[in-house]
Short mmCIF file of C-alpha atoms in Angstrom, two decimals:
data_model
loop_
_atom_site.label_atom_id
_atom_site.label_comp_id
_atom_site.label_asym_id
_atom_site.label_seq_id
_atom_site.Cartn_x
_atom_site.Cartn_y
_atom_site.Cartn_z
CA UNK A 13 26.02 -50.26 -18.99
CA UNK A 14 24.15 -48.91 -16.17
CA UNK A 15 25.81 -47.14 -13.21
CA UNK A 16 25.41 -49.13 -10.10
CA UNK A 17 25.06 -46.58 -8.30
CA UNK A 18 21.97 -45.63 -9.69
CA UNK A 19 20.23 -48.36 -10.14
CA UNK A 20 17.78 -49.73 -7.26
CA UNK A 21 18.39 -53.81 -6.26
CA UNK A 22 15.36 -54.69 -6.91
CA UNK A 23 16.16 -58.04 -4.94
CA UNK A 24 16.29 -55.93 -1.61
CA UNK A 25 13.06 -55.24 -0.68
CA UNK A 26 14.03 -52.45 1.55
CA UNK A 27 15.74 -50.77 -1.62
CA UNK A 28 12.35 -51.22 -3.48
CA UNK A 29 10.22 -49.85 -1.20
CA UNK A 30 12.13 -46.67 -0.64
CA UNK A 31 12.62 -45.75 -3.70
CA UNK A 32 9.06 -46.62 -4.26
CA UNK A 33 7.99 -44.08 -1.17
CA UNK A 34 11.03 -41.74 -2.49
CA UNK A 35 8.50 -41.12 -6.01
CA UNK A 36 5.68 -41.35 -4.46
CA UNK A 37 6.66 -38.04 -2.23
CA UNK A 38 8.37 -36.48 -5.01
CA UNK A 39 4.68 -37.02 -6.88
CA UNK A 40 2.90 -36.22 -4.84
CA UNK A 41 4.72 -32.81 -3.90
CA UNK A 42 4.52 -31.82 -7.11
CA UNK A 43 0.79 -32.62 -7.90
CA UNK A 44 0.05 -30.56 -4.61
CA UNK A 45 2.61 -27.51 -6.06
CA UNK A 46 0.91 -27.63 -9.33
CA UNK A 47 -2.60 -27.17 -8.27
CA UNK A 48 -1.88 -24.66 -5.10
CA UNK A 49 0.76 -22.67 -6.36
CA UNK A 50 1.43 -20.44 -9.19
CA UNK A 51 4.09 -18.02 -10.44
CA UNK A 52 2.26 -14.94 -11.93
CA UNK A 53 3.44 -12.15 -14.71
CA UNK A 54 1.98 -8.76 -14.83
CA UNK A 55 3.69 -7.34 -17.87
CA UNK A 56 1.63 -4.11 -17.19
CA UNK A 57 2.58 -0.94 -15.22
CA UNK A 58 -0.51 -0.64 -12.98
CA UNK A 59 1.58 -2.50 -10.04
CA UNK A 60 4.25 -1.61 -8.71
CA UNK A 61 5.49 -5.32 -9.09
CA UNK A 62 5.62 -7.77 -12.15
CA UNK A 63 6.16 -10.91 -10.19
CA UNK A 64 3.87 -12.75 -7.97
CA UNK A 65 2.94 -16.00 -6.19
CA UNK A 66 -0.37 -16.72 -7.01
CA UNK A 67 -2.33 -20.04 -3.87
CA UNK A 68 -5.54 -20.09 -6.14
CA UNK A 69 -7.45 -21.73 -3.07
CA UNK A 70 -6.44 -19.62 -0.41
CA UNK A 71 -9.22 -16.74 0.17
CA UNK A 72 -8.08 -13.60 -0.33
CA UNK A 73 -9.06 -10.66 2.33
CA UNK A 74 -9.19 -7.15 2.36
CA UNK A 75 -5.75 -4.99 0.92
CA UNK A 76 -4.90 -8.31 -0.33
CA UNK A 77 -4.31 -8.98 -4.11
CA UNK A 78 -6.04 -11.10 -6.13
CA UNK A 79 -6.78 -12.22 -9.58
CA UNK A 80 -9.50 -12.39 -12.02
CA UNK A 81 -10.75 -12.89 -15.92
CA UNK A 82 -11.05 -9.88 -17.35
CA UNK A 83 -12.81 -10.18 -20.60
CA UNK A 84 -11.76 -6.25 -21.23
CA UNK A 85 -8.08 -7.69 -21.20
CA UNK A 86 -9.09 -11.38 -22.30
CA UNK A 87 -6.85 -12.96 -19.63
CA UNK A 88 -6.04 -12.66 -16.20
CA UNK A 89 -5.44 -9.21 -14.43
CA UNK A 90 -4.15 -8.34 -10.69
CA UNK A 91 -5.66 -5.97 -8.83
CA UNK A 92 -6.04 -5.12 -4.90
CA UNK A 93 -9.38 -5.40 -3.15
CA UNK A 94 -9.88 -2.09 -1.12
CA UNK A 95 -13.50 -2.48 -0.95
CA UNK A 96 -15.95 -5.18 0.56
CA UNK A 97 -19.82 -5.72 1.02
CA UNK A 98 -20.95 -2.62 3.29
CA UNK A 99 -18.10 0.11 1.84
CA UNK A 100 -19.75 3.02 0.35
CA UNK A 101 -18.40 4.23 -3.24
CA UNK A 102 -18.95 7.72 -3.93
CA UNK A 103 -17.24 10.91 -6.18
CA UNK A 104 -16.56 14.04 -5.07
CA UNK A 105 -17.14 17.31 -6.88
CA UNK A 106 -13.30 17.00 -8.37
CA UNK A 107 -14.07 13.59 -9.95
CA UNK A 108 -12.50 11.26 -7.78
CA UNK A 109 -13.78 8.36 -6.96
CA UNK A 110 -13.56 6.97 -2.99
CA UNK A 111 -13.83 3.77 -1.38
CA UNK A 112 -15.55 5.10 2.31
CA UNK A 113 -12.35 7.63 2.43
CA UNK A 114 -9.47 6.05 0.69
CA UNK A 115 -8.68 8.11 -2.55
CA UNK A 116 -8.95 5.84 -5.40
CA UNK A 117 -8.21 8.61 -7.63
CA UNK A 118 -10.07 10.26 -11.03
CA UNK A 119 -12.11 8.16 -13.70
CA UNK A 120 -11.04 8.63 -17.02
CA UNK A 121 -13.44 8.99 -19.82
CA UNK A 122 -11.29 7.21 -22.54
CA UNK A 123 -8.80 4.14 -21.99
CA UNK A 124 -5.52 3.93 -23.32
CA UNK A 125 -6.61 2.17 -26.31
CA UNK A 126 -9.23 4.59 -27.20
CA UNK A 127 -12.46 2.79 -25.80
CA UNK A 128 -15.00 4.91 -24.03
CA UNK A 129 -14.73 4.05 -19.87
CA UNK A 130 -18.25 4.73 -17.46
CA UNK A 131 -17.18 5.91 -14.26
CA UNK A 132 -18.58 3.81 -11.63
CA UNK A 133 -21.93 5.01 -9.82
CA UNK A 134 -22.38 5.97 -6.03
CA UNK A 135 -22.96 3.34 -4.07
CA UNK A 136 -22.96 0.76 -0.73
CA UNK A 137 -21.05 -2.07 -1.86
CA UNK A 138 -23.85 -4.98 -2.15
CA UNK A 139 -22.93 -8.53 -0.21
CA UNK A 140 -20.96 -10.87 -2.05
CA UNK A 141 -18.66 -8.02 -4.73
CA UNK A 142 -15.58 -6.18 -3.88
CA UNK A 143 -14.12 -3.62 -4.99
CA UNK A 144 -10.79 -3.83 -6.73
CA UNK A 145 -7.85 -1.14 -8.07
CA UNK A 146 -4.28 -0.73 -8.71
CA UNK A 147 -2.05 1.95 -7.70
CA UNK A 148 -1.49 2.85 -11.16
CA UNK A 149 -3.82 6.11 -12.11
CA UNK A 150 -4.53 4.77 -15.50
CA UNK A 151 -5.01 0.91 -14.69
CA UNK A 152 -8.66 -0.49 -15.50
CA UNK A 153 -10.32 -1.45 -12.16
CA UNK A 154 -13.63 -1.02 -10.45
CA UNK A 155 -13.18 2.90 -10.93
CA UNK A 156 -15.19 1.87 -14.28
CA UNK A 157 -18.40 0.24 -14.70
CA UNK A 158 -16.67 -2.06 -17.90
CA UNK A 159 -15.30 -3.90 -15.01
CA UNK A 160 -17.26 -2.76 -12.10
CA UNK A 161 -18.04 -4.25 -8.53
CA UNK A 162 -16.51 -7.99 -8.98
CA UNK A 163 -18.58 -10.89 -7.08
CA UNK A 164 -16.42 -13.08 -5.05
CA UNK A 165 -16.97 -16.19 -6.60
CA UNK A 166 -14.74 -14.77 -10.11
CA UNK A 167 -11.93 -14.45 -7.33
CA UNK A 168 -9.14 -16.32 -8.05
CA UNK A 169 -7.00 -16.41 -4.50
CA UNK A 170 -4.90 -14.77 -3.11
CA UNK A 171 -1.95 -12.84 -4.92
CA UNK A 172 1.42 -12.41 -2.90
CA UNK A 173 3.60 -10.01 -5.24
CA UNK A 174 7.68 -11.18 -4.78
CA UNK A 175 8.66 -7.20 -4.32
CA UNK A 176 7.56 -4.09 -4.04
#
């Protein structure tokens, strides 16, 4: 036996058409949700967060976090862009690496895993790539050329991490 109190009168119009709206938001909501916003994992210790919203169509800027492929990782890593089109990478004599004159810190030669790692090269960040780290002094970002400068169009949106 149904509940009346549930159950829509489907002889009222009124009834019928909102409830009808009343899905129709509720869809609609959640289709929007679905494709615009994300809850993201980083099970990793380059961040100093794990958690994050992730609006895959909103663009991200500079010091903002982001996410991409990584076919190093085969899935999705975070990382922060701290370099744009213009920014000049270069290595001082102690073998760390700068973005214009924010430390990134040293390249390492060998990754955690054991796989060799190529330092990124001196250069003006060309239009179009960014350059993207973590605070982490071990994490695989654009430190190393198996990852490198990253073109904007492998950007996934903007990354908001849920603490700090």
């Amino acid at each position: 036996m149904l509940n009346k109190h549930l159950t829509v009168n489907l002889q009222k119009p009124k009834e019928w058409v909102k409830a009808s709206c009343g899905f129709g938001v509720a869809f609609l909501f959640v289709v929007f949700i679905s494709n615009n916003l994300k809850f993201l994992i980083s099970e990793t210790d380059s961040l100093p967060c794990h958690y994050f919203l992730h609006f895959p169509k909103i663009k991200p800027g500079l010091y903002d976090y982001t996410a991409i492929e990584s076919d190093w990782y085969q899935g999705k890593i975070i990382k922060q862009i701290v370099g744009r089109s213009g920014d000049e990478i270069w290595q001082d004599k102690n073998g760390h690496i700068f973005v214009n004159q924010l430390n990134i810190g040293n390249a390492l030669k060998i990754s955690s895993d054991g796989k060799a790692l190529t330092p990124i090269k001196s250069q003006t960040i060309p239009q179009g790539y960014v350059f993207l780290c973590s605070d982490h002094a071990r994490s695989f970002d654009s430190r190393y050329e198996e990852l490198g400068l990253v073109p904007l169009s492998s950007l996934e949106g903007l990354v908001v991490p849920l603490s700090r």
